[in-house]
Short mmCIF file of C-alpha atoms (C1' of nucleotides) in Angstrom, two decimals:
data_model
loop_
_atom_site.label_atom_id
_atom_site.label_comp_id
_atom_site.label_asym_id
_atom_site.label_seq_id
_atom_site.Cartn_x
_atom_site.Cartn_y
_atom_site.Cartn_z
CA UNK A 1 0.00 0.00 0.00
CA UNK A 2 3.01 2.44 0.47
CA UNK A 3 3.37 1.63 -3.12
CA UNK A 4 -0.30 3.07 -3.98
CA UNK A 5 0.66 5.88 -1.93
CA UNK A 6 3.90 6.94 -3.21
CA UNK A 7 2.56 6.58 -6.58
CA UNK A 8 -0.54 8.74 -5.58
CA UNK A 9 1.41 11.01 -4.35
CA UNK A 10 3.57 11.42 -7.57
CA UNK A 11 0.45 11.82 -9.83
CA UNK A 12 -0.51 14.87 -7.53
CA UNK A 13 3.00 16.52 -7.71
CA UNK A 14 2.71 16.25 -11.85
CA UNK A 15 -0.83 17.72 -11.59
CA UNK A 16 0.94 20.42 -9.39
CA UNK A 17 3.74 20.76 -12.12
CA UNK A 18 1.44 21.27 -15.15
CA UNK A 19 -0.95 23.56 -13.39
CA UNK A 20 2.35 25.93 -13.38
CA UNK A 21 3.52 24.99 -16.73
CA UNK A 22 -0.15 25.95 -18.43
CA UNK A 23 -0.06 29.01 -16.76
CA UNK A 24 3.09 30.13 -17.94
CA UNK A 25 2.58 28.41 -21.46
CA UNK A 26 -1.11 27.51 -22.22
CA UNK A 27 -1.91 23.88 -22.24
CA UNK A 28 -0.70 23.91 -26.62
CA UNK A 29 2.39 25.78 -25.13
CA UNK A 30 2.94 22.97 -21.98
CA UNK A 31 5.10 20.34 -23.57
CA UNK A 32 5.20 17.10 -21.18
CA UNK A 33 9.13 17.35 -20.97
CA UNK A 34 8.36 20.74 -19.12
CA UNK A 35 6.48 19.14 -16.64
CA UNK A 36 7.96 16.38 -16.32
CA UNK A 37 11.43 18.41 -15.62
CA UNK A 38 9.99 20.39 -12.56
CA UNK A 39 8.97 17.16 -10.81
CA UNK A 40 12.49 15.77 -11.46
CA UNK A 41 11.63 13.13 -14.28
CA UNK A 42 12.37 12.53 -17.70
CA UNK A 43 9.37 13.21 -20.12
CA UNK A 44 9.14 9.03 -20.54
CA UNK A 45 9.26 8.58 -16.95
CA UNK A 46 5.50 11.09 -16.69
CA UNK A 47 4.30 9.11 -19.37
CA UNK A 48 4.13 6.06 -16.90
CA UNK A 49 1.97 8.04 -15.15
CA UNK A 50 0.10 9.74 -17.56
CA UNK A 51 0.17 7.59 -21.39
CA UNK A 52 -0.64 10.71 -22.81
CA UNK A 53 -1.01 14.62 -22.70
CA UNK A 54 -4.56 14.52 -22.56
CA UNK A 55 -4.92 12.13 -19.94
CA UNK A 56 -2.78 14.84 -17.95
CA UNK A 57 -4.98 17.61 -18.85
CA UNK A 58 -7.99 15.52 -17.62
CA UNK A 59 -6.77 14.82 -13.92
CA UNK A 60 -5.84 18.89 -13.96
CA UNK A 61 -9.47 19.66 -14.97
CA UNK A 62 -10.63 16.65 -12.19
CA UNK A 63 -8.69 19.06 -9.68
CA UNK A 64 -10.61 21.68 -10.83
CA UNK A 65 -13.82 19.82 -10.59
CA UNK A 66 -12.96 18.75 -6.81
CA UNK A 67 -11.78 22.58 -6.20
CA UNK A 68 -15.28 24.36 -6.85
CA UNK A 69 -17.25 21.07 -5.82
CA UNK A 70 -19.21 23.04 -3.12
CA UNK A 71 -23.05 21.89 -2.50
CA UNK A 72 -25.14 23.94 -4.27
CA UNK A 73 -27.25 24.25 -1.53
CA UNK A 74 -24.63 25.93 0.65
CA UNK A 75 -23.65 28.79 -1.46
CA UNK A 76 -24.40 32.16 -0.86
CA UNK A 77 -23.76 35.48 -2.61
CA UNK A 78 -21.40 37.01 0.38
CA UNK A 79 -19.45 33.45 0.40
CA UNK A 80 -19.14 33.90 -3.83
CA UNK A 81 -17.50 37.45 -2.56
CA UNK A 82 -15.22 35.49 -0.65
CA UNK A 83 -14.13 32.91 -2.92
CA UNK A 84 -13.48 36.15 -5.62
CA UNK A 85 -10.82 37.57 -2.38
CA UNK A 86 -9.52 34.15 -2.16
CA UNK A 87 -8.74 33.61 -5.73
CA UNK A 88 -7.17 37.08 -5.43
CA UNK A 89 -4.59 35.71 -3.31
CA UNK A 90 -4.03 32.85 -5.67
CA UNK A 91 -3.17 34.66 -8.97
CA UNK A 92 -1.40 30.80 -10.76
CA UNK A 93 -4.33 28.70 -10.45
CA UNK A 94 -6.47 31.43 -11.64
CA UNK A 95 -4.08 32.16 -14.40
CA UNK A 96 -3.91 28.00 -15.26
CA UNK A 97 -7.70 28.10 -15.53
CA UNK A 98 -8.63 31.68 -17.68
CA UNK A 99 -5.49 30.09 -19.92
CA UNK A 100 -7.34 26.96 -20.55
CA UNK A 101 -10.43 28.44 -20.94
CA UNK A 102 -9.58 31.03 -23.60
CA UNK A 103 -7.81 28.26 -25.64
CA UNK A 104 -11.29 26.03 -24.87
CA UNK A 105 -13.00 28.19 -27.21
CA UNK A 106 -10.97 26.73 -30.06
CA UNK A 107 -11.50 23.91 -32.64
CA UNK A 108 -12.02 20.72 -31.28
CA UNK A 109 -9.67 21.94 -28.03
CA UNK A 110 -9.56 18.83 -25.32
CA UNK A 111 -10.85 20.93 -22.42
CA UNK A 112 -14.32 22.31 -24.59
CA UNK A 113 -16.63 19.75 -23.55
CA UNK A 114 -15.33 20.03 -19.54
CA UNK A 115 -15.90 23.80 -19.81
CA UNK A 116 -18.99 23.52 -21.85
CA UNK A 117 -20.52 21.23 -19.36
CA UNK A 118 -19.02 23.48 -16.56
CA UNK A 119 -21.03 26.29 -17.56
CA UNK A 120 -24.20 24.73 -17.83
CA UNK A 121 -23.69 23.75 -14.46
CA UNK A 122 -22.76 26.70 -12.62
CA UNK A 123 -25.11 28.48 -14.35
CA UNK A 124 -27.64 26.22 -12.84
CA UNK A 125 -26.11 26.53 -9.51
CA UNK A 126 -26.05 30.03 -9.11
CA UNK A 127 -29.81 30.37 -10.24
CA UNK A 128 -30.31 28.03 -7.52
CA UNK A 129 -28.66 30.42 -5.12
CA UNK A 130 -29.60 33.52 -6.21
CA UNK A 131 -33.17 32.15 -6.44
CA UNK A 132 -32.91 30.85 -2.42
CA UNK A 133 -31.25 34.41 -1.64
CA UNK A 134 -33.85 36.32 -3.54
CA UNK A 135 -36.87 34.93 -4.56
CA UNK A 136 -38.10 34.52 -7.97
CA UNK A 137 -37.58 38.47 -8.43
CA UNK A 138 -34.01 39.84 -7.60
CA UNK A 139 -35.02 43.38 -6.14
CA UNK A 140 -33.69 44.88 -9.83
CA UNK A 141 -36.60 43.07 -11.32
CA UNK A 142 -34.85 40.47 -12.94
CA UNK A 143 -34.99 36.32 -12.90
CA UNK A 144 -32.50 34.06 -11.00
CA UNK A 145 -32.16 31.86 -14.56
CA UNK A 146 -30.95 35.55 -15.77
CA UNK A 147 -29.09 36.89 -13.91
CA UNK A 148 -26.98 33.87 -13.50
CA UNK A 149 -25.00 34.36 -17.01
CA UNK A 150 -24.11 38.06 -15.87
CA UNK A 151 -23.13 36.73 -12.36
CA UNK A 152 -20.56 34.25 -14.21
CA UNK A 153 -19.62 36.59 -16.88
CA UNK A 154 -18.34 38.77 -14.39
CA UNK A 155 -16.02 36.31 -12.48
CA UNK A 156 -14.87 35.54 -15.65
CA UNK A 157 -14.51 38.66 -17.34
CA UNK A 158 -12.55 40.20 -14.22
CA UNK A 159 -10.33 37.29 -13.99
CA UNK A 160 -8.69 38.62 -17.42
CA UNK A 161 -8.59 42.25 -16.38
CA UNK A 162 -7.31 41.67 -13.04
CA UNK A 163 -4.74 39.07 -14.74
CA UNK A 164 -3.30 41.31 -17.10
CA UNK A 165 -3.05 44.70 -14.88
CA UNK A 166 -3.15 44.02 -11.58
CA UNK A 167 -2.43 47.24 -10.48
CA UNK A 168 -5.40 49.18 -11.66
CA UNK A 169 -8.08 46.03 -11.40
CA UNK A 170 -9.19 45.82 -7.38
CA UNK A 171 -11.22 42.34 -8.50
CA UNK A 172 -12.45 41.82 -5.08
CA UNK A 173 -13.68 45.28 -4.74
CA UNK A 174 -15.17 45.33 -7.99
CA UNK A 175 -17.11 42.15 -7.70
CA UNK A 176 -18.74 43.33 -4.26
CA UNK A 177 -19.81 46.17 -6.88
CA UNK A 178 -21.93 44.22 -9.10
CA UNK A 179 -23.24 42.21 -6.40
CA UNK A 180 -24.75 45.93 -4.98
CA UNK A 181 -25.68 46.03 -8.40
CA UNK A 182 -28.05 42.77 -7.67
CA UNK A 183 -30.11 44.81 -5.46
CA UNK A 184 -30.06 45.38 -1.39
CA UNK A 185 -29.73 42.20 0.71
CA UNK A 186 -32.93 41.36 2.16
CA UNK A 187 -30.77 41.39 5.81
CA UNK B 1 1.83 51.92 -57.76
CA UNK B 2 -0.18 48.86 -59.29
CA UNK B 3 2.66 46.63 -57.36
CA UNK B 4 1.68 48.72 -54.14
CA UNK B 5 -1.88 47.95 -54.41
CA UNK B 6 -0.89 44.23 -55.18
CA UNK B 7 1.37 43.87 -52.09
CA UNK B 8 -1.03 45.45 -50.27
CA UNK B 9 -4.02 43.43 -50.95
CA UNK B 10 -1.76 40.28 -50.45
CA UNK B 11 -1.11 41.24 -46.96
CA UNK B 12 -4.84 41.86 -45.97
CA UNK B 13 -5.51 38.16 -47.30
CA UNK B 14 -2.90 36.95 -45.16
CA UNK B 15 -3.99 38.61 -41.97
CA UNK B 16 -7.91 37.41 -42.54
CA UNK B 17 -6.50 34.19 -43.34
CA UNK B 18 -4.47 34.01 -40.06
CA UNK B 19 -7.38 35.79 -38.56
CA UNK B 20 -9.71 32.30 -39.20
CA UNK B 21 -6.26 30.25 -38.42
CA UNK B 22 -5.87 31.90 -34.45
CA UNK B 23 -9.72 30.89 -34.01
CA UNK B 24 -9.30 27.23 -35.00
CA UNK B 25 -6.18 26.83 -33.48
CA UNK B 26 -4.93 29.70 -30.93
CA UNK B 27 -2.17 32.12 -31.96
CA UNK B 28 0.58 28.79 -30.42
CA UNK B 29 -1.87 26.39 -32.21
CA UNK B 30 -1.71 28.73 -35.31
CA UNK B 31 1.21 27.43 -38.05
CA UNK B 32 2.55 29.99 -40.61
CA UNK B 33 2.50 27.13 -43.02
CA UNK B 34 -1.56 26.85 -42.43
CA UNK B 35 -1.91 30.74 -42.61
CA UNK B 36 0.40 30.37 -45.68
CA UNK B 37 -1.92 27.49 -47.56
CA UNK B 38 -5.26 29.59 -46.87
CA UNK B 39 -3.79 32.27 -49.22
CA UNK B 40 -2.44 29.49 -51.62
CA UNK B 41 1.11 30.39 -50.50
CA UNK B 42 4.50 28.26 -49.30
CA UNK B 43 5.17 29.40 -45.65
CA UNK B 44 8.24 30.73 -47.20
CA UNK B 45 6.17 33.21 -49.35
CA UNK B 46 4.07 34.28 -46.42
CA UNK B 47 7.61 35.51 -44.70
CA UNK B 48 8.11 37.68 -47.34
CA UNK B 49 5.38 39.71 -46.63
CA UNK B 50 5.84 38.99 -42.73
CA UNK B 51 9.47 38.20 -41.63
CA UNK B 52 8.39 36.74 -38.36
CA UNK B 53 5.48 35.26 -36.84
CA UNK B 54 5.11 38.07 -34.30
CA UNK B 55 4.90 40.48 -37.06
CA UNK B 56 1.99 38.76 -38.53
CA UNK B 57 0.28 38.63 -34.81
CA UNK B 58 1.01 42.59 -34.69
CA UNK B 59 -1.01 43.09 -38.09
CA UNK B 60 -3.85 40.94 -36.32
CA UNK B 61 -4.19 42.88 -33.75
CA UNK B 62 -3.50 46.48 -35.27
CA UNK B 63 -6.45 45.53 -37.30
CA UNK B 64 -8.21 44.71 -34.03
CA UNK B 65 -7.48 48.27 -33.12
CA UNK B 66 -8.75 49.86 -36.56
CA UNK B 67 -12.43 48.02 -35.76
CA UNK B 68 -12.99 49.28 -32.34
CA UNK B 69 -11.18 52.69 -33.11
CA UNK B 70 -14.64 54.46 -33.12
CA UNK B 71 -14.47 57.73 -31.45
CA UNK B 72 -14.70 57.75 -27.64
CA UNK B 73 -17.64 60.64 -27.14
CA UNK B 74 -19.84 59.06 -29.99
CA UNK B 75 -19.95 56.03 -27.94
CA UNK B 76 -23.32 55.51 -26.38
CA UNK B 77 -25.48 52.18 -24.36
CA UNK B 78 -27.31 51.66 -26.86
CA UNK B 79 -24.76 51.24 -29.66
CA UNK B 80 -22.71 49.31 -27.45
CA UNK B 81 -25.86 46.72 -26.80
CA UNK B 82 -25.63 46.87 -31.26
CA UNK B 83 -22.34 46.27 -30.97
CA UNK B 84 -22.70 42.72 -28.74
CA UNK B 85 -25.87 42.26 -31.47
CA UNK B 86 -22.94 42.69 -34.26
CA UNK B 87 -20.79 40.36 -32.16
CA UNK B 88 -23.23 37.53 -32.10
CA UNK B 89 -23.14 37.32 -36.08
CA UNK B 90 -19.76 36.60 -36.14
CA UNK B 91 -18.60 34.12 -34.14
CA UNK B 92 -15.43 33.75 -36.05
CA UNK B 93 -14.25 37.22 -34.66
CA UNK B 94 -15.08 36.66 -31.28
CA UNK B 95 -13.45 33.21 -31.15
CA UNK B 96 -10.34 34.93 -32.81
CA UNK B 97 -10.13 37.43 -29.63
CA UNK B 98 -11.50 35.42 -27.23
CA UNK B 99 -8.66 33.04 -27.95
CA UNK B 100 -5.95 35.40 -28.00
CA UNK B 101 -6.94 37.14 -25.29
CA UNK B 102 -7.36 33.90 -23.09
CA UNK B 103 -3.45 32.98 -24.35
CA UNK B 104 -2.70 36.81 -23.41
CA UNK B 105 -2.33 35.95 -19.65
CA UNK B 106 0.20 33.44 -20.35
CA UNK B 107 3.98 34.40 -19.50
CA UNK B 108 5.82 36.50 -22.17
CA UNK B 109 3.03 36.27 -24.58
CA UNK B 110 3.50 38.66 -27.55
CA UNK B 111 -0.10 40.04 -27.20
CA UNK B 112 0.01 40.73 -23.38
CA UNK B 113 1.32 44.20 -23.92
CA UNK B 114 -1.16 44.84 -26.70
CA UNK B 115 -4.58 43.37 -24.29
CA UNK B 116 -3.28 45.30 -20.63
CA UNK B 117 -3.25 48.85 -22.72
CA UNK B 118 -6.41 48.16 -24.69
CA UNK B 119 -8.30 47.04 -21.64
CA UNK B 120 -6.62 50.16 -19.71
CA UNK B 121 -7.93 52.21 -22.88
CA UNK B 122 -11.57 51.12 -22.76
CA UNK B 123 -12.08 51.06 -19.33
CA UNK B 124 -11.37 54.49 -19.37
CA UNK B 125 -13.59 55.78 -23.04
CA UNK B 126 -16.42 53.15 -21.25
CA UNK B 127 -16.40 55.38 -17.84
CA UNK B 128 -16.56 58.70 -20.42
CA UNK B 129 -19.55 57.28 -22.12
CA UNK B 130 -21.35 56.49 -18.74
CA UNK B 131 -20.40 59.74 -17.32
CA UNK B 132 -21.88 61.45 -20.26
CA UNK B 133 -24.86 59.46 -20.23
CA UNK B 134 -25.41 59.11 -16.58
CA UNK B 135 -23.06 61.94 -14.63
CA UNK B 136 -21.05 61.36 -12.23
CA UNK B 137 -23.50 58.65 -10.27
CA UNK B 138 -25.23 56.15 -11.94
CA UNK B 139 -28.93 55.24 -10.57
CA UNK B 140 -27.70 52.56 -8.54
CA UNK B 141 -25.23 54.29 -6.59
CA UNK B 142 -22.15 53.61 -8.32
CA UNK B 143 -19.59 55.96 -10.37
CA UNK B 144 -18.66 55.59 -13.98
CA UNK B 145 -15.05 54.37 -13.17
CA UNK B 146 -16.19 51.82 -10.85
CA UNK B 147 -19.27 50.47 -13.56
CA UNK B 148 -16.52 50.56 -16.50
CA UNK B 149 -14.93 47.20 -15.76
CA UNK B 150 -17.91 45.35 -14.51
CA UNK B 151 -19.44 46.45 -18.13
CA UNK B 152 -16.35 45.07 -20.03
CA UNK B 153 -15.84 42.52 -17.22
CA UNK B 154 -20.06 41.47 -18.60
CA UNK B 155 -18.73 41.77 -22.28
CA UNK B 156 -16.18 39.11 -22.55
CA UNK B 157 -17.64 37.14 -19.82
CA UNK B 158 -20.60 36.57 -21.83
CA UNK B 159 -18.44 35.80 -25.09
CA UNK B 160 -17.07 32.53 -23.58
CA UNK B 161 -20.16 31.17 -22.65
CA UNK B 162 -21.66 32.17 -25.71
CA UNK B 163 -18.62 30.39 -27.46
CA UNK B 164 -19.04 27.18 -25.69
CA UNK B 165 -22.42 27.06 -26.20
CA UNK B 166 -24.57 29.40 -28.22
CA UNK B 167 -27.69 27.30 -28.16
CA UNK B 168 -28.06 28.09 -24.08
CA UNK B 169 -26.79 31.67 -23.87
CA UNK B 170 -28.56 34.23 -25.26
CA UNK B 171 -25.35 36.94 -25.82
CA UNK B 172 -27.03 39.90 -26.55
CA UNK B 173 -30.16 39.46 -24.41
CA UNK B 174 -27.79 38.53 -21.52
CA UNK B 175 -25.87 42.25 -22.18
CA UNK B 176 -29.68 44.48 -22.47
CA UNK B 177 -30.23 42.59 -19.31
CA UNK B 178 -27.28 43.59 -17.67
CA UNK B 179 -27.69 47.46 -19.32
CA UNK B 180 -31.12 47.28 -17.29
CA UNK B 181 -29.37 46.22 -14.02
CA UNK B 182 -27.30 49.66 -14.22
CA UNK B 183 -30.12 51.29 -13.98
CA UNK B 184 -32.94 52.75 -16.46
CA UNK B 185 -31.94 55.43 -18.80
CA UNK B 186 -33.03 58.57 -18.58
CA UNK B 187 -34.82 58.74 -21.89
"C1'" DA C 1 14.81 -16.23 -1.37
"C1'" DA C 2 11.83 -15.77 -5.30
"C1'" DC C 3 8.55 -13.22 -7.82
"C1'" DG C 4 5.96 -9.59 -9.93
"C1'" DA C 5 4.61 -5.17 -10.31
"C1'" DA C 6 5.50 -0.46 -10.12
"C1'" DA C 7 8.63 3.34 -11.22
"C1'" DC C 8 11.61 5.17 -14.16
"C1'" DC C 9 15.23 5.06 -17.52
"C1'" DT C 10 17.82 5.18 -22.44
"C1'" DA C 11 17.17 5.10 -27.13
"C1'" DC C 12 14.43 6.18 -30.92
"C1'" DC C 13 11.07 7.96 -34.18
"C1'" DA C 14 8.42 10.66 -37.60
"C1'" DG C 15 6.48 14.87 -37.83
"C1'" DT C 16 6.22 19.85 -37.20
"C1'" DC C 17 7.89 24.24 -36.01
"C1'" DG C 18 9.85 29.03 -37.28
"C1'" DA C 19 13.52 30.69 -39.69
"C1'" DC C 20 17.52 31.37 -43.03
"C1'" DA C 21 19.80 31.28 -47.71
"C1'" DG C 22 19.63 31.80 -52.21
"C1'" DG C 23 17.45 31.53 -56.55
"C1'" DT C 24 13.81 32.75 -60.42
"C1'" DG C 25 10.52 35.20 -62.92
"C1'" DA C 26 7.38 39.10 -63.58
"C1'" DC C 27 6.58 43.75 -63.79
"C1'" DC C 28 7.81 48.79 -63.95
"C1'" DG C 29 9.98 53.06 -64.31
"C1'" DA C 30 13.85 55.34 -66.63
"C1'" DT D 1 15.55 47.96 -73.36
"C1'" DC D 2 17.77 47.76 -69.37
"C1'" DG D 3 18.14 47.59 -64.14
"C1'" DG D 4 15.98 46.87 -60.12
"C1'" DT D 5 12.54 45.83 -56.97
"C1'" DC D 6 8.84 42.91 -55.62
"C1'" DA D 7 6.67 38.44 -55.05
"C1'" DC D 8 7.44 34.17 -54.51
"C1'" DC D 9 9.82 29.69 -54.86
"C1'" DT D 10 13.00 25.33 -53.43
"C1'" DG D 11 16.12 23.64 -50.21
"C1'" DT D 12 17.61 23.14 -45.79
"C1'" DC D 13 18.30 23.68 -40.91
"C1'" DG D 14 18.20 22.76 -35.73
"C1'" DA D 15 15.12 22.54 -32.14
"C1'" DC D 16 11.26 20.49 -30.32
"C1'" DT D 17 6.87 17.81 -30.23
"C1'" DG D 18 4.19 13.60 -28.33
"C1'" DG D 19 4.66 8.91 -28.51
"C1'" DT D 20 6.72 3.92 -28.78
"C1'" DA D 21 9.83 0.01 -27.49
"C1'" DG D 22 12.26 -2.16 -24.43
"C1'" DG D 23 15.26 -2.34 -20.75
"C1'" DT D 24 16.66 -1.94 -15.40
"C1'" DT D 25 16.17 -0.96 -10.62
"C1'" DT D 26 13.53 -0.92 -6.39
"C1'" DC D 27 10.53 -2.93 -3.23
"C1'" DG D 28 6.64 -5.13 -0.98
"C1'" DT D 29 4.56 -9.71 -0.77
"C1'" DT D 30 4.62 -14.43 -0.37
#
DNA sequence: AACGAAACCTACCAGTCGACAGGTGACCGA
DNA sequence: TCGGTCACCTGTCGACTGGTAGGTTTCGTT
């Protein structure tokens, strides 16, 4: 069983290794000898791990998956301002993840259907929350269903500003913006 | 002057040509050999016109700049809700932009400059429009330069999950919605 | 002590990449 | 008509890509 562990344990330290290399490179960009060279192997010795490059970029989007794999149920909008101030704090993984999804939006990319799919589902989620924070009417009049796109959107769409000028973007600050936006909590 | 024209022209093919390339493929993904066989050219032919690959990426994106390059004081909410309309008939566009500007956050990449001043550019003409459409506070409280990147922030946002999946997001009716959460005009 | 599997290696491979060198033909102004 | 520039070509290069084949060492189990 220390076997099973020590090989576990490898497989997380590659997924640790190409998070880093497709920020810095894109997952195109990430070549497995990269990777492989900031765990300390050769680019054969990953591939016992991992037979191929996609199978690698699968258990990095399954650490996604387990990252944001919150019950629905428990959200709430001041916790979503939270998670915004953590990922603040985190600039790489947030980097690793607005890389892969800009290059998701390409041809027949390996990571479209996982982001796809993704979407769908937070979408749903945060509908779900706004609709238990809210009601069916968010005090500006508009639906849960709707207001979930613009609630993602804006995650999104601050990830790249902050990303790219961190300086001027205060992505914490401007996210508790548009949730003011949403309309007085009903405290 | 005939030859001018000629050259010319030649060069606009190529950059539409590696315009379609960078949305299949990423500006990484993107060979010069499959820009180069779009125009019915060797790759060695396209370097005449562009000696390097960055140079061709430059044209791309200085063309970019000559779309959006509409003056600043004309701008107004309503064209910009055309605009996204505009946006949502050309997918090809977006997905060229969306791409690069997804690969943008990557280390060292040749568009990174080019994205952190544009985005520093339109924050600032989208907090002149507001301002001139709204004043100094909006109805909901906030001031133009703290709306500005939420509005861009909604913008590309909404691209990517349009992108992924046009059938379930509804781009343009997603953007009016969020025009509406800013507050209503003063018509 | 023997065995088997897991971990990792060396050695290759064919293909692709951007780029450089140098040539050829067409057109154009003098 | 001549000289030159422009538009393109063939040929070639070294670096790198992901992937395959086939060893060797280490180690826990029996």
């Amino acid at each position: 069983m220390n076997a099973r562990v020590r090989g576990e344990e490898r497989r997380a330290e590659i997924v640790r290794a190409a998070l880093e290399v497709i920020a810095e490179r894109g997952y195109r960009g990430a070549s497995l000898a990269a990777v492989a060279e900031r765990v300390g192997l050769t680019q054969q010795g990953l591939m016992h791990h991992f037979p191929t490059k996609d199978a690698l970029l699968v258990a990095v989007l399954q650490e996604r998956d387990r990252w944001d794999a919150v019950p629905d149920s428990r959200w709430r909008v001041d916790l979503l301002a939270a998670l915004v101030e953590y990922n603040a704090m985190r600039p790489g993984i947030v980097q690793t993840f607005s890389a892969l999804l800009g290059e998701s939006v390409t041809d027949d990319h390996p990571a479209r259907a996982f982001f796809s799919e993704r979407y769908t589902r937070v979408r749903a989620s945060m509908a779900e929350m706004l609709r238990s924070e809210y009601g069916d009417r968010l005090p500006n009049g508009l639906t849960p269903e709707r207001t979930a796109p613009l609630l993602v959107a804006v995650m999104d769409g601050l990830q790249y500003q902050w990303l790219l000028d961190p300086a001027s973007v205060d992505m914490p600050g401007a996210f508790r913006d548009f949730l003011r936006l949403l309309g007085e909590r009903p405290d």
